[in-house]
Amino acid sequence: MRHLLAALIVAFAVPATAQVQGVMLDEPVEMPAFVYTNDLGETFTERDLTDAWTIVMFGFLSCPDVCPFTLGNLEAAVSETSLRVRPDNVPKVVFISVDPDRDAETVSEYAKFFHPDFRSFTGARDQIDALVEATDSFYRIMTPDSSGYYEVQHSSSVSVIAPDGTLRAKLQPPFDPGQTAEFLARMQISYRKELSQ
Amino acid sequence: MKRLALALMCLPGLAFADGVSVENPIIPLAPPGVAAHAAFMSITNTGDTPRQLIGVSAPAYAMAHIHESTEKDGVAMMSAVDLVEIGPGTTVTFEHGGLHFMLMKPKAPVSEGDMIELSLEFANGEVEQVTAMVMKRHKAHDHSGHGHDKHHDHKHGS
């Protein structure tokens, strides 16, 4: 027993010293029904969450620093993940703009810029709020300045949704590609173990 | 040394005013249609007196501001910065997750390889002209973690 305990301590001590790239949820969280659209007429609904791993990120297009950096790193992380998991387990990346007033006309171009398979959408306020709330995310549209320009605050973490359509984990900055890929690969192993039980 | 200084002065993207030098000015290429761009660089005060950066202008854009990204309790936010103090002999690095020059509404489409003129305004009335190159983000990003000097430690002045 003591040996087992020692082994456990070692096992937990190692990840603790590495940078935290993600947090697995204790219990999977069901996602609500939602529908998002983009300027190409594509839609993204809760039915698109099933049969694949999905990473959902909330942001806005007038975000010069954090959003492009996050998507750039997610591109690298997903590319790393593709070296570790089966092709059909490589996560899809979906960007949801919480700023439809400014972004609706061009939103489809945004995520694609970072990877041709990344997709981006926006939607009605209640649709945005439904998924923001269900994923324990956050955003706030700030008061416009005299020129009408406004800032948007938003969660820096992104949500990982399993092929059963439930939220399983949150990924956090700095989204180190190798460590994020390792986290995602390990999470998929524990997901499959859980399914086979 | 004189030859080195001359060589440095001939490099594009480097600018010298009295006591101020700027290195690695870049603008990561933004996705098409995006009206908010960011410029990053390192600004070193090589003189003996503190310098205060108080503004930026960019003729190619409708608006330019000094901005800072911050993260608090998992929420990413941005705020305008009025003044960045740069002490003698210190470098302030404008980089991801911290200070950046926010450039709004380009007057013409901005493409990879474009050279964008910026004027950094200091409290003593001096203006530092900087030419920033537009480059793909992954190229700029590739340098991170490999000891590239734009990522060295620094103190934010705001």
Short mmCIF file of C-alpha atoms in Angstrom, two decimals:
data_model
loop_
_atom_site.label_atom_id
_atom_site.label_comp_id
_atom_site.label_asym_id
_atom_site.label_seq_id
_atom_site.Cartn_x
_atom_site.Cartn_y
_atom_site.Cartn_z
CA MET A 1 0.00 0.00 0.00
CA ARG A 2 2.78 2.35 0.90
CA HIS A 3 4.41 1.58 -2.44
CA LEU A 4 1.21 2.37 -4.23
CA LEU A 5 0.92 5.64 -2.38
CA ALA A 6 4.49 6.58 -3.29
CA ALA A 7 3.82 5.77 -6.91
CA LEU A 8 0.73 7.92 -6.86
CA ILE A 9 2.59 10.84 -5.36
CA VAL A 10 5.22 10.60 -8.07
CA ALA A 11 2.57 10.32 -10.74
CA PHE A 12 0.82 13.44 -9.52
CA ALA A 13 3.97 15.39 -8.73
CA VAL A 14 5.23 15.25 -12.31
CA PRO A 15 2.23 16.86 -14.01
CA ALA A 16 2.03 19.41 -11.19
CA THR A 17 5.44 20.80 -12.04
CA ALA A 18 4.57 21.09 -15.74
CA GLN A 19 2.54 24.08 -16.83
CA VAL A 20 -1.20 23.47 -16.55
CA GLN A 21 -2.65 23.43 -20.05
CA GLY A 22 -6.06 22.07 -19.23
CA VAL A 23 -8.49 21.03 -16.56
CA MET A 24 -10.64 17.94 -16.85
CA LEU A 25 -14.15 18.30 -15.48
CA ASP A 26 -15.20 15.97 -12.64
CA GLU A 27 -18.51 15.30 -14.38
CA PRO A 28 -19.37 15.71 -18.08
CA VAL A 29 -21.74 18.62 -18.75
CA GLU A 30 -24.60 18.33 -21.26
CA MET A 31 -24.70 21.04 -23.91
CA PRO A 32 -27.92 22.90 -24.72
CA ALA A 33 -29.50 23.20 -28.17
CA PHE A 34 -28.07 26.12 -30.15
CA VAL A 35 -27.67 27.35 -33.69
CA TYR A 36 -24.95 29.59 -35.08
CA THR A 37 -24.51 30.80 -38.63
CA ASN A 38 -21.96 32.62 -40.73
CA ASP A 39 -21.79 34.74 -43.86
CA LEU A 40 -21.36 31.63 -46.04
CA GLY A 41 -24.73 30.36 -44.85
CA GLU A 42 -23.11 27.52 -42.89
CA THR A 43 -24.65 26.50 -39.60
CA PHE A 44 -23.22 25.04 -36.44
CA THR A 45 -25.59 23.38 -33.99
CA GLU A 46 -25.38 21.01 -31.03
CA ARG A 47 -25.79 18.12 -33.49
CA ASP A 48 -22.39 19.04 -34.96
CA LEU A 49 -20.80 18.25 -31.59
CA THR A 50 -21.41 14.53 -31.85
CA ASP A 51 -19.10 11.93 -33.40
CA ALA A 52 -16.03 14.13 -33.14
CA TRP A 53 -13.95 16.03 -30.60
CA THR A 54 -14.61 19.75 -30.73
CA ILE A 55 -12.73 22.70 -29.27
CA VAL A 56 -14.97 25.75 -28.90
CA MET A 57 -13.47 29.19 -28.42
CA PHE A 58 -15.35 32.45 -27.78
CA GLY A 59 -13.84 35.71 -28.96
CA PHE A 60 -14.34 38.64 -31.28
CA LEU A 61 -12.72 39.75 -34.52
CA SER A 62 -11.54 43.21 -33.36
CA CYS A 63 -9.20 41.42 -30.97
CA PRO A 64 -5.67 42.24 -32.08
CA ASP A 65 -3.71 40.14 -29.63
CA VAL A 66 -5.36 37.40 -27.56
CA CYS A 67 -7.74 35.79 -30.13
CA PRO A 68 -5.26 35.46 -33.00
CA PHE A 69 -2.60 34.21 -30.62
CA THR A 70 -4.97 31.61 -29.17
CA LEU A 71 -6.08 30.37 -32.60
CA GLY A 72 -2.49 30.30 -33.81
CA ASN A 73 -1.52 28.17 -30.83
CA LEU A 74 -4.57 25.94 -31.18
CA GLU A 75 -3.53 25.31 -34.78
CA ALA A 76 -0.12 24.18 -33.54
CA ALA A 77 -1.68 22.15 -30.70
CA VAL A 78 -4.13 20.38 -33.01
CA SER A 79 -1.32 19.66 -35.44
CA GLU A 80 0.65 18.10 -32.55
CA THR A 81 -2.44 16.18 -31.46
CA SER A 82 -2.78 14.69 -34.94
CA LEU A 83 0.59 12.97 -34.36
CA ARG A 84 -0.78 11.30 -31.22
CA VAL A 85 -4.37 10.29 -32.01
CA ARG A 86 -6.30 8.61 -34.81
CA PRO A 87 -7.28 10.97 -37.65
CA ASP A 88 -10.98 10.82 -36.70
CA ASN A 89 -10.07 11.86 -33.14
CA VAL A 90 -8.29 15.07 -34.17
CA PRO A 91 -10.38 17.85 -32.62
CA LYS A 92 -12.37 20.24 -34.79
CA VAL A 93 -11.84 23.87 -33.83
CA VAL A 94 -14.82 26.23 -33.83
CA PHE A 95 -14.58 29.95 -33.11
CA ILE A 96 -17.75 31.72 -31.95
CA SER A 97 -17.78 35.51 -32.13
CA VAL A 98 -19.66 37.09 -29.21
CA ASP A 99 -19.75 40.36 -31.20
CA PRO A 100 -22.25 39.66 -34.03
CA ASP A 101 -22.96 43.38 -34.60
CA ARG A 102 -19.46 43.97 -35.93
CA ASP A 103 -18.51 40.47 -37.05
CA ALA A 104 -21.48 38.80 -38.75
CA GLU A 105 -20.54 39.87 -42.28
CA THR A 106 -17.00 38.47 -42.27
CA VAL A 107 -16.90 35.90 -39.47
CA SER A 108 -16.46 32.85 -41.75
CA GLU A 109 -13.04 34.08 -42.92
CA TYR A 110 -11.63 34.41 -39.45
CA ALA A 111 -10.84 30.93 -38.16
CA LYS A 112 -9.99 29.63 -41.64
CA PHE A 113 -7.10 32.03 -41.74
CA PHE A 114 -5.42 29.96 -39.01
CA HIS A 115 -6.23 26.56 -40.49
CA PRO A 116 -8.41 25.69 -43.50
CA ASP A 117 -10.42 23.25 -41.35
CA PHE A 118 -11.13 25.74 -38.54
CA ARG A 119 -14.61 27.25 -38.76
CA SER A 120 -16.12 30.39 -37.30
CA PHE A 121 -19.67 31.48 -36.62
CA THR A 122 -21.73 33.94 -34.68
CA GLY A 123 -25.41 34.13 -33.81
CA ALA A 124 -28.24 35.74 -31.94
CA ARG A 125 -27.45 36.95 -28.45
CA ASP A 126 -29.54 34.26 -26.73
CA GLN A 127 -27.77 31.53 -28.71
CA ILE A 128 -24.36 32.93 -27.77
CA ASP A 129 -25.38 33.24 -24.14
CA ALA A 130 -26.72 29.66 -24.01
CA LEU A 131 -23.40 28.08 -24.94
CA VAL A 132 -21.34 30.62 -22.99
CA GLU A 133 -23.28 29.73 -19.88
CA ALA A 134 -23.25 25.97 -20.46
CA THR A 135 -19.48 25.95 -20.92
CA ASP A 136 -18.95 28.17 -17.86
CA SER A 137 -17.41 30.78 -20.15
CA PHE A 138 -17.70 34.54 -19.91
CA TYR A 139 -17.82 37.65 -22.05
CA ARG A 140 -18.72 41.27 -21.53
CA ILE A 141 -19.22 43.96 -24.17
CA MET A 142 -17.87 47.21 -22.79
CA THR A 143 -19.36 50.69 -23.12
CA PRO A 144 -18.46 52.35 -26.45
CA ASP A 145 -16.06 55.33 -26.38
CA SER A 146 -16.82 58.67 -28.08
CA SER A 147 -15.95 57.21 -31.50
CA GLY A 148 -18.31 54.27 -30.99
CA TYR A 149 -15.47 51.79 -30.57
CA TYR A 150 -15.88 49.24 -27.81
CA GLU A 151 -13.80 46.53 -26.20
CA VAL A 152 -14.95 43.00 -25.49
CA GLN A 153 -13.73 40.99 -22.53
CA HIS A 154 -13.92 37.24 -22.82
CA SER A 155 -12.75 33.98 -21.25
CA SER A 156 -9.21 33.15 -22.14
CA SER A 157 -9.83 29.41 -21.83
CA VAL A 158 -11.48 27.23 -24.49
CA SER A 159 -13.88 24.30 -24.12
CA VAL A 160 -13.28 20.69 -25.12
CA ILE A 161 -16.40 18.75 -26.08
CA ALA A 162 -16.33 14.97 -26.44
CA PRO A 163 -17.95 12.95 -29.26
CA ASP A 164 -20.92 12.27 -26.97
CA GLY A 165 -21.64 16.01 -27.08
CA THR A 166 -20.71 16.73 -23.46
CA LEU A 167 -18.23 19.26 -22.16
CA ARG A 168 -15.22 17.41 -20.73
CA ALA A 169 -12.42 19.91 -20.19
CA LYS A 170 -11.19 23.46 -20.47
CA LEU A 171 -7.87 24.35 -22.08
CA GLN A 172 -6.03 27.32 -20.66
CA PRO A 173 -3.36 29.71 -21.90
CA PRO A 174 -0.57 29.65 -22.84
CA PHE A 175 -1.79 26.72 -24.99
CA ASP A 176 1.68 25.27 -25.34
CA PRO A 177 1.28 23.04 -28.42
CA GLY A 178 3.11 19.95 -27.11
CA GLN A 179 1.60 20.00 -23.63
CA THR A 180 -1.88 20.78 -24.91
CA ALA A 181 -1.61 17.88 -27.38
CA GLU A 182 -0.45 15.60 -24.55
CA PHE A 183 -3.39 16.69 -22.41
CA LEU A 184 -5.87 16.09 -25.25
CA ALA A 185 -4.42 12.67 -26.07
CA ARG A 186 -4.55 11.60 -22.41
CA MET A 187 -8.08 12.86 -22.08
CA GLN A 188 -9.15 10.80 -25.08
CA ILE A 189 -7.65 7.68 -23.50
CA SER A 190 -9.58 8.19 -20.27
CA TYR A 191 -12.75 8.93 -22.27
CA ARG A 192 -12.44 5.62 -24.13
CA LYS A 193 -11.77 3.77 -20.86
CA GLU A 194 -14.89 5.31 -19.41
CA LEU A 195 -16.96 4.28 -22.44
CA SER A 196 -15.70 0.68 -22.30
CA GLN A 197 -16.62 0.26 -18.63
CA MET B 1 32.15 49.50 -33.35
CA LYS B 2 31.47 52.41 -35.63
CA ARG B 3 31.15 49.98 -38.51
CA LEU B 4 28.69 47.87 -36.52
CA ALA B 5 26.63 50.94 -35.72
CA LEU B 6 26.57 51.93 -39.37
CA ALA B 7 25.56 48.43 -40.39
CA LEU B 8 22.77 48.42 -37.84
CA MET B 9 21.49 51.75 -39.07
CA CYS B 10 21.18 50.35 -42.57
CA LEU B 11 18.98 47.45 -41.48
CA PRO B 12 15.32 47.96 -42.24
CA GLY B 13 13.06 48.10 -39.25
CA LEU B 14 15.66 49.55 -36.95
CA ALA B 15 15.35 53.17 -36.00
CA PHE B 16 17.45 55.37 -33.77
CA ALA B 17 16.44 58.63 -32.20
CA ASP B 18 18.28 60.33 -29.40
CA GLY B 19 18.59 57.72 -26.72
CA VAL B 20 15.90 55.39 -28.04
CA SER B 21 16.28 52.28 -30.16
CA VAL B 22 13.59 50.03 -31.52
CA GLU B 23 14.06 46.40 -32.49
CA ASN B 24 11.94 43.80 -34.28
CA PRO B 25 8.95 45.96 -35.16
CA ILE B 26 6.38 43.58 -36.62
CA ILE B 27 2.69 43.50 -37.39
CA PRO B 28 1.35 39.92 -37.48
CA LEU B 29 -0.74 39.47 -40.62
CA ALA B 30 -4.40 39.57 -39.57
CA PRO B 31 -7.20 37.46 -41.06
CA PRO B 32 -8.96 39.09 -44.02
CA GLY B 33 -11.58 41.66 -43.11
CA VAL B 34 -10.23 42.15 -39.59
CA ALA B 35 -9.96 45.86 -38.78
CA ALA B 36 -7.87 45.57 -35.61
CA HIS B 37 -4.17 44.91 -36.05
CA ALA B 38 -1.36 44.94 -33.50
CA ALA B 39 2.24 46.05 -33.75
CA PHE B 40 4.90 44.52 -31.53
CA MET B 41 8.50 45.61 -30.91
CA SER B 42 11.15 46.22 -28.27
CA ILE B 43 11.93 49.80 -27.29
CA THR B 44 15.18 50.47 -25.44
CA ASN B 45 16.13 53.68 -23.70
CA THR B 46 19.86 53.93 -24.41
CA GLY B 47 20.14 57.37 -22.84
CA ASP B 48 20.66 58.62 -19.30
CA THR B 49 17.22 60.02 -18.57
CA PRO B 50 13.84 58.27 -18.22
CA ARG B 51 11.63 58.49 -21.30
CA GLN B 52 7.87 58.45 -21.42
CA LEU B 53 6.12 57.00 -24.44
CA ILE B 54 2.77 58.81 -24.60
CA GLY B 55 1.28 57.97 -27.98
CA VAL B 56 1.49 56.42 -31.40
CA SER B 57 0.23 57.41 -34.82
CA ALA B 58 0.01 55.37 -38.01
CA PRO B 59 -0.98 57.15 -41.23
CA ALA B 60 -2.08 53.85 -42.80
CA TYR B 61 -4.80 53.41 -40.14
CA ALA B 62 -7.75 55.46 -38.97
CA MET B 63 -6.71 55.07 -35.33
CA ALA B 64 -3.72 53.94 -33.31
CA HIS B 65 -3.43 53.52 -29.55
CA ILE B 66 -1.08 52.07 -26.99
CA HIS B 67 -2.90 49.09 -25.53
CA GLU B 68 -2.31 46.42 -22.99
CA SER B 69 -3.79 42.91 -22.83
CA THR B 70 -4.31 41.57 -19.37
CA GLU B 71 -5.79 38.42 -17.98
CA LYS B 72 -7.53 38.31 -14.65
CA ASP B 73 -9.38 35.29 -13.27
CA GLY B 74 -9.40 33.66 -16.69
CA VAL B 75 -10.83 36.67 -18.48
CA ALA B 76 -8.87 38.36 -21.26
CA MET B 77 -9.25 42.11 -21.46
CA MET B 78 -7.63 45.08 -23.08
CA SER B 79 -7.18 48.62 -21.92
CA ALA B 80 -5.71 51.80 -23.35
CA VAL B 81 -2.41 52.91 -21.84
CA ASP B 82 -1.61 56.63 -21.55
CA LEU B 83 2.02 56.45 -20.66
CA VAL B 84 4.80 53.88 -20.77
CA GLU B 85 7.83 54.79 -18.71
CA ILE B 86 11.16 53.52 -20.04
CA GLY B 87 14.00 53.94 -17.57
CA PRO B 88 17.58 54.59 -18.66
CA GLY B 89 19.17 51.40 -19.95
CA THR B 90 15.93 49.42 -19.87
CA THR B 91 13.90 47.80 -22.61
CA VAL B 92 10.13 47.66 -22.78
CA THR B 93 8.90 44.86 -24.99
CA PHE B 94 5.56 45.11 -26.72
CA GLU B 95 4.60 41.47 -27.13
CA HIS B 96 1.69 39.06 -26.99
CA GLY B 97 -0.19 39.11 -23.71
CA GLY B 98 1.09 42.53 -22.71
CA LEU B 99 1.64 45.86 -24.39
CA HIS B 100 0.87 46.31 -28.07
CA PHE B 101 0.19 49.13 -30.47
CA MET B 102 -3.42 48.68 -31.51
CA LEU B 103 -3.98 49.76 -35.12
CA MET B 104 -7.62 50.18 -36.13
CA LYS B 105 -9.26 50.33 -39.55
CA PRO B 106 -6.52 50.09 -42.18
CA LYS B 107 -7.15 52.63 -44.96
CA ALA B 108 -6.10 50.04 -47.56
CA PRO B 109 -5.80 46.24 -47.31
CA VAL B 110 -2.62 45.21 -45.49
CA SER B 111 -0.68 42.28 -46.97
CA GLU B 112 2.26 40.16 -45.93
CA GLY B 113 5.52 42.00 -46.51
CA ASP B 114 4.00 45.49 -46.34
CA MET B 115 6.04 48.07 -44.46
CA ILE B 116 3.90 50.17 -42.12
CA GLU B 117 5.08 53.52 -40.80
CA LEU B 118 4.50 54.24 -37.12
CA SER B 119 5.40 57.36 -35.15
CA LEU B 120 6.08 56.83 -31.47
CA GLU B 121 5.46 60.00 -29.50
CA PHE B 122 7.46 60.77 -26.39
CA ALA B 123 6.63 63.21 -23.59
CA ASN B 124 9.67 65.38 -24.41
CA GLY B 125 8.18 66.11 -27.82
CA GLU B 126 10.42 63.73 -29.72
CA VAL B 127 8.94 61.40 -32.28
CA GLU B 128 10.51 58.08 -33.18
CA GLN B 129 9.78 56.86 -36.69
CA VAL B 130 9.46 53.08 -36.91
CA THR B 131 8.82 50.89 -39.93
CA ALA B 132 7.08 47.63 -39.00
CA MET B 133 6.91 44.71 -41.37
CA VAL B 134 3.69 42.76 -41.81
CA MET B 135 4.46 39.06 -41.46
CA LYS B 136 2.60 35.84 -40.99
CA ARG B 137 1.99 35.12 -37.35
CA HIS B 138 3.49 31.66 -37.33
CA LYS B 139 6.78 33.07 -38.59
CA ALA B 140 6.84 35.57 -35.78
CA HIS B 141 5.62 32.89 -33.38
CA ASP B 142 8.27 30.38 -34.46
CA HIS B 143 10.85 32.52 -32.71
CA SER B 144 9.23 32.12 -29.33
CA GLY B 145 10.93 29.78 -26.95
CA HIS B 146 14.12 29.80 -28.99
CA GLY B 147 15.79 32.65 -27.19
CA HIS B 148 14.76 35.25 -29.74
CA ASP B 149 15.42 38.63 -28.22
CA LYS B 150 11.92 39.98 -28.64
CA HIS B 151 10.82 37.61 -25.90
CA HIS B 152 13.31 38.49 -23.22
CA ASP B 153 12.15 39.53 -19.79
CA HIS B 154 11.08 43.07 -19.24
CA LYS B 155 9.03 45.24 -17.00
CA HIS B 156 5.93 46.84 -18.32
CA GLY B 157 6.02 50.55 -17.77
CA SER B 158 2.34 51.01 -17.22
#
